[in-house]
Amino acid sequence: MAAPGVGMEAAEEAEGLVLGRLEEEALKRRERLKALRQRTLQNKESGEPESKIPREDVEEEPVKHREIKLRNYDPEDEELKKRKLPPAKPASVEDTVKEQLEAAKPEPIIDEVDLANLAPRKPDW
C-alpha cells in the first residue's frame, strides 16, 4: 500500500505542468496580439488600407480552380455541354443481397428430437 501523501504530490505536479503549458500559450498569444496592434497602428499612420500591405508571415499559395463536373445540370451552352458527365448507372446490389440472405438463413441446431425430453412433467414430480 502506498503512503497517503504520495498521490497528492503527483496530482499537484501534473496540475503544475498543465498550468505551465497554459501560461506559455497565453504568453505566445499576447505576443501575437501585440504584433497585430503594432501592424494596425502602422497601417493607420501610413494611410494604406490593411489589404494593400503585404504580410511577411503568411505565404500565399496560388488559388487552384477545380474543374467543373456537371452531373445533374443540363447546360444549354455548347462549351458547357462538353463538360457534362454521362449519366451514371446504379451499381448492381443483387449479389450482395443474395450473400446476405444466405448468411441469414438459420442452420438447424438439433438434428433429432427426443420425445422424452418434450413430454410434460408429471404433476407429482
PDB file of C-alpha atoms in Angstrom:
ATOM      1  CA  MET A   1       0.000   0.000   0.000  1.00  0.00           C
ATOM      2  CA  ALA A   2       1.356   3.426  -0.922  1.00  0.00           C
ATOM      3  CA  ALA A   3       1.827   6.276   1.503  1.00  0.00           C
ATOM      4  CA  PRO A   4      -1.186   8.616   1.745  1.00  0.00           C
ATOM      5  CA  GLY A   5       0.697  11.782   0.682  1.00  0.00           C
ATOM      6  CA  VAL A   6       2.306  10.355  -2.481  1.00  0.00           C
ATOM      7  CA  GLY A   7      -0.822  10.559  -4.653  1.00  0.00           C
ATOM      8  CA  MET A   8      -1.415  14.194  -3.774  1.00  0.00           C
ATOM      9  CA  GLU A   9       2.109  15.234  -4.798  1.00  0.00           C
ATOM     10  CA  ALA A  10       1.751  13.595  -8.234  1.00  0.00           C
ATOM     11  CA  ALA A  11      -1.564  15.364  -8.800  1.00  0.00           C
ATOM     12  CA  GLU A  12      -0.031  18.716  -7.851  1.00  0.00           C
ATOM     13  CA  GLU A  13       2.899  18.127 -10.252  1.00  0.00           C
ATOM     14  CA  ALA A  14       0.545  17.280 -13.124  1.00  0.00           C
ATOM     15  CA  GLU A  15      -1.514  20.388 -12.382  1.00  0.00           C
ATOM     16  CA  GLY A  16       1.666  22.482 -12.363  1.00  0.00           C
ATOM     17  CA  LEU A  17       2.673  21.114 -15.775  1.00  0.00           C
ATOM     18  CA  VAL A  18      -0.734  21.938 -17.226  1.00  0.00           C
ATOM     19  CA  LEU A  19      -0.661  25.437 -15.780  1.00  0.00           C
ATOM     20  CA  GLY A  20       2.883  25.953 -17.091  1.00  0.00           C
ATOM     21  CA  ARG A  21       1.851  24.974 -20.600  1.00  0.00           C
ATOM     22  CA  LEU A  22      -1.247  27.183 -20.461  1.00  0.00           C
ATOM     23  CA  GLU A  23       0.841  30.124 -19.292  1.00  0.00           C
ATOM     24  CA  GLU A  24       3.267  29.594 -22.195  1.00  0.00           C
ATOM     25  CA  GLU A  25       0.393  29.578 -24.671  1.00  0.00           C
ATOM     26  CA  ALA A  26      -1.007  32.764 -23.110  1.00  0.00           C
ATOM     27  CA  LEU A  27       2.363  34.498 -23.481  1.00  0.00           C
ATOM     28  CA  LYS A  28       2.590  33.485 -27.146  1.00  0.00           C
ATOM     29  CA  ARG A  29      -0.949  34.785 -27.719  1.00  0.00           C
ATOM     30  CA  ARG A  30      -0.047  38.114 -26.086  1.00  0.00           C
ATOM     31  CA  GLU A  31       2.995  38.429 -28.361  1.00  0.00           C
ATOM     32  CA  ARG A  32       0.860  37.854 -31.458  1.00  0.00           C
ATOM     33  CA  LEU A  33      -1.712  40.410 -30.295  1.00  0.00           C
ATOM     34  CA  LYS A  34       0.997  42.999 -29.666  1.00  0.00           C
ATOM     35  CA  ALA A  35       2.422  42.437 -33.155  1.00  0.00           C
ATOM     36  CA  LEU A  36      -1.066  42.768 -34.649  1.00  0.00           C
ATOM     37  CA  ARG A  37      -1.707  46.030 -32.779  1.00  0.00           C
ATOM     38  CA  GLN A  38       1.609  47.472 -33.947  1.00  0.00           C
ATOM     39  CA  ARG A  39       0.877  46.486 -37.518  1.00  0.00           C
ATOM     40  CA  THR A  40      -2.580  48.089 -37.455  1.00  0.00           C
ATOM     41  CA  LEU A  41      -1.180  51.289 -35.925  1.00  0.00           C
ATOM     42  CA  GLN A  42       1.462  51.462 -38.656  1.00  0.00           C
ATOM     43  CA  ASN A  43      -1.209  50.950 -41.304  1.00  0.00           C
ATOM     44  CA  LYS A  44      -3.306  53.789 -39.913  1.00  0.00           C
ATOM     45  CA  GLU A  45      -0.298  56.111 -39.822  1.00  0.00           C
ATOM     46  CA  SER A  46       0.781  55.306 -43.363  1.00  0.00           C
ATOM     47  CA  GLY A  47      -2.772  55.704 -44.694  1.00  0.00           C
ATOM     48  CA  GLU A  48      -2.807  52.486 -46.719  1.00  0.00           C
ATOM     49  CA  PRO A  49      -5.599  50.008 -46.152  1.00  0.00           C
ATOM     50  CA  GLU A  50      -4.571  46.775 -44.479  1.00  0.00           C
ATOM     51  CA  SER A  51      -5.405  44.664 -47.510  1.00  0.00           C
ATOM     52  CA  LYS A  52      -2.840  46.519 -49.655  1.00  0.00           C
ATOM     53  CA  ILE A  53       0.093  45.916 -47.295  1.00  0.00           C
ATOM     54  CA  PRO A  54       1.769  42.546 -47.857  1.00  0.00           C
ATOM     55  CA  ARG A  55       2.175  40.398 -44.794  1.00  0.00           C
ATOM     56  CA  GLU A  56       5.522  38.736 -44.284  1.00  0.00           C
ATOM     57  CA  ASP A  57       4.447  35.861 -42.044  1.00  0.00           C
ATOM     58  CA  VAL A  58       1.737  34.459 -44.314  1.00  0.00           C
ATOM     59  CA  GLU A  59       2.727  32.678 -47.508  1.00  0.00           C
ATOM     60  CA  GLU A  60       0.092  32.956 -50.184  1.00  0.00           C
ATOM     61  CA  GLU A  61      -0.458  29.950 -52.402  1.00  0.00           C
ATOM     62  CA  PRO A  62      -1.908  30.369 -55.861  1.00  0.00           C
ATOM     63  CA  VAL A  63      -5.623  29.640 -55.941  1.00  0.00           C
ATOM     64  CA  LYS A  64      -6.327  26.413 -57.760  1.00  0.00           C
ATOM     65  CA  HIS A  65      -9.675  26.258 -59.500  1.00  0.00           C
ATOM     66  CA  ARG A  66     -11.230  22.873 -59.746  1.00  0.00           C
ATOM     67  CA  GLU A  67     -12.616  21.576 -62.983  1.00  0.00           C
ATOM     68  CA  ILE A  68     -16.396  21.822 -63.159  1.00  0.00           C
ATOM     69  CA  LYS A  69     -18.183  18.481 -63.299  1.00  0.00           C
ATOM     70  CA  LEU A  70     -21.774  18.794 -64.435  1.00  0.00           C
ATOM     71  CA  ARG A  71     -23.601  15.749 -63.118  1.00  0.00           C
ATOM     72  CA  ASN A  72     -27.218  16.841 -62.687  1.00  0.00           C
ATOM     73  CA  TYR A  73     -27.265  20.095 -64.599  1.00  0.00           C
ATOM     74  CA  ASP A  74     -28.155  20.036 -68.287  1.00  0.00           C
ATOM     75  CA  PRO A  75     -26.365  23.075 -69.770  1.00  0.00           C
ATOM     76  CA  GLU A  76     -27.571  24.951 -72.825  1.00  0.00           C
ATOM     77  CA  ASP A  77     -24.172  26.344 -73.725  1.00  0.00           C
ATOM     78  CA  GLU A  78     -22.169  24.213 -76.194  1.00  0.00           C
ATOM     79  CA  GLU A  79     -18.929  24.711 -74.298  1.00  0.00           C
ATOM     80  CA  LEU A  80     -20.512  23.532 -71.055  1.00  0.00           C
ATOM     81  CA  LYS A  81     -22.126  20.547 -72.768  1.00  0.00           C
ATOM     82  CA  LYS A  82     -18.627  19.200 -73.386  1.00  0.00           C
ATOM     83  CA  ARG A  83     -18.014  19.119 -69.625  1.00  0.00           C
ATOM     84  CA  LYS A  84     -21.210  17.244 -68.809  1.00  0.00           C
ATOM     85  CA  LEU A  85     -20.615  13.780 -67.420  1.00  0.00           C
ATOM     86  CA  PRO A  86     -22.537  10.822 -68.834  1.00  0.00           C
ATOM     87  CA  PRO A  87     -25.386   9.623 -66.617  1.00  0.00           C
ATOM     88  CA  ALA A  88     -24.196   7.183 -64.008  1.00  0.00           C
ATOM     89  CA  LYS A  89     -25.643   3.711 -63.892  1.00  0.00           C
ATOM     90  CA  PRO A  90     -26.601   2.440 -60.445  1.00  0.00           C
ATOM     91  CA  ALA A  91     -24.455  -0.357 -59.121  1.00  0.00           C
ATOM     92  CA  SER A  92     -25.958  -3.834 -59.033  1.00  0.00           C
ATOM     93  CA  VAL A  93     -26.582  -4.925 -55.469  1.00  0.00           C
ATOM     94  CA  GLU A  94     -28.200  -8.259 -56.263  1.00  0.00           C
ATOM     95  CA  ASP A  95     -25.060 -10.270 -55.482  1.00  0.00           C
ATOM     96  CA  THR A  96     -24.519  -8.681 -52.102  1.00  0.00           C
ATOM     97  CA  VAL A  97     -28.198  -9.095 -51.186  1.00  0.00           C
ATOM     98  CA  LYS A  98     -28.082 -12.785 -52.136  1.00  0.00           C
ATOM     99  CA  GLU A  99     -24.985 -13.304 -49.971  1.00  0.00           C
ATOM    100  CA  GLN A 100     -26.619 -11.560 -47.026  1.00  0.00           C
ATOM    101  CA  LEU A 101     -29.814 -13.615 -47.391  1.00  0.00           C
ATOM    102  CA  GLU A 102     -27.841 -16.856 -47.499  1.00  0.00           C
ATOM    103  CA  ALA A 103     -25.852 -15.825 -44.436  1.00  0.00           C
ATOM    104  CA  ALA A 104     -29.071 -15.008 -42.573  1.00  0.00           C
ATOM    105  CA  LYS A 105     -30.604 -18.465 -43.062  1.00  0.00           C
ATOM    106  CA  PRO A 106     -30.608 -20.278 -39.710  1.00  0.00           C
ATOM    107  CA  GLU A 107     -28.897 -23.653 -39.515  1.00  0.00           C
ATOM    108  CA  PRO A 108     -30.709 -26.447 -37.686  1.00  0.00           C
ATOM    109  CA  ILE A 109     -29.290 -26.804 -34.198  1.00  0.00           C
ATOM    110  CA  ILE A 110     -30.797 -30.181 -33.243  1.00  0.00           C
ATOM    111  CA  ASP A 111     -30.985 -32.863 -35.886  1.00  0.00           C
ATOM    112  CA  GLU A 112     -33.012 -35.407 -33.930  1.00  0.00           C
ATOM    113  CA  VAL A 113     -35.735 -34.596 -31.466  1.00  0.00           C
ATOM    114  CA  ASP A 114     -36.108 -36.824 -28.428  1.00  0.00           C
ATOM    115  CA  LEU A 115     -39.756 -37.171 -27.445  1.00  0.00           C
ATOM    116  CA  ALA A 116     -38.867 -37.985 -23.839  1.00  0.00           C
ATOM    117  CA  ASN A 117     -37.429 -34.505 -23.378  1.00  0.00           C
ATOM    118  CA  LEU A 118     -40.523 -32.882 -24.826  1.00  0.00           C
ATOM    119  CA  ALA A 119     -43.069 -34.680 -22.681  1.00  0.00           C
ATOM    120  CA  PRO A 120     -44.656 -32.670 -19.884  1.00  0.00           C
ATOM    121  CA  ARG A 121     -43.651 -33.446 -16.338  1.00  0.00           C
ATOM    122  CA  LYS A 122     -45.905 -35.389 -14.075  1.00  0.00           C
ATOM    123  CA  PRO A 123     -47.864 -33.337 -11.555  1.00  0.00           C
ATOM    124  CA  ASP A 124     -46.396 -35.221  -8.583  1.00  0.00           C
ATOM    125  CA  TRP A 125     -42.826 -34.565  -9.681  1.00  0.00           C
TER     126      TRP A 125
END
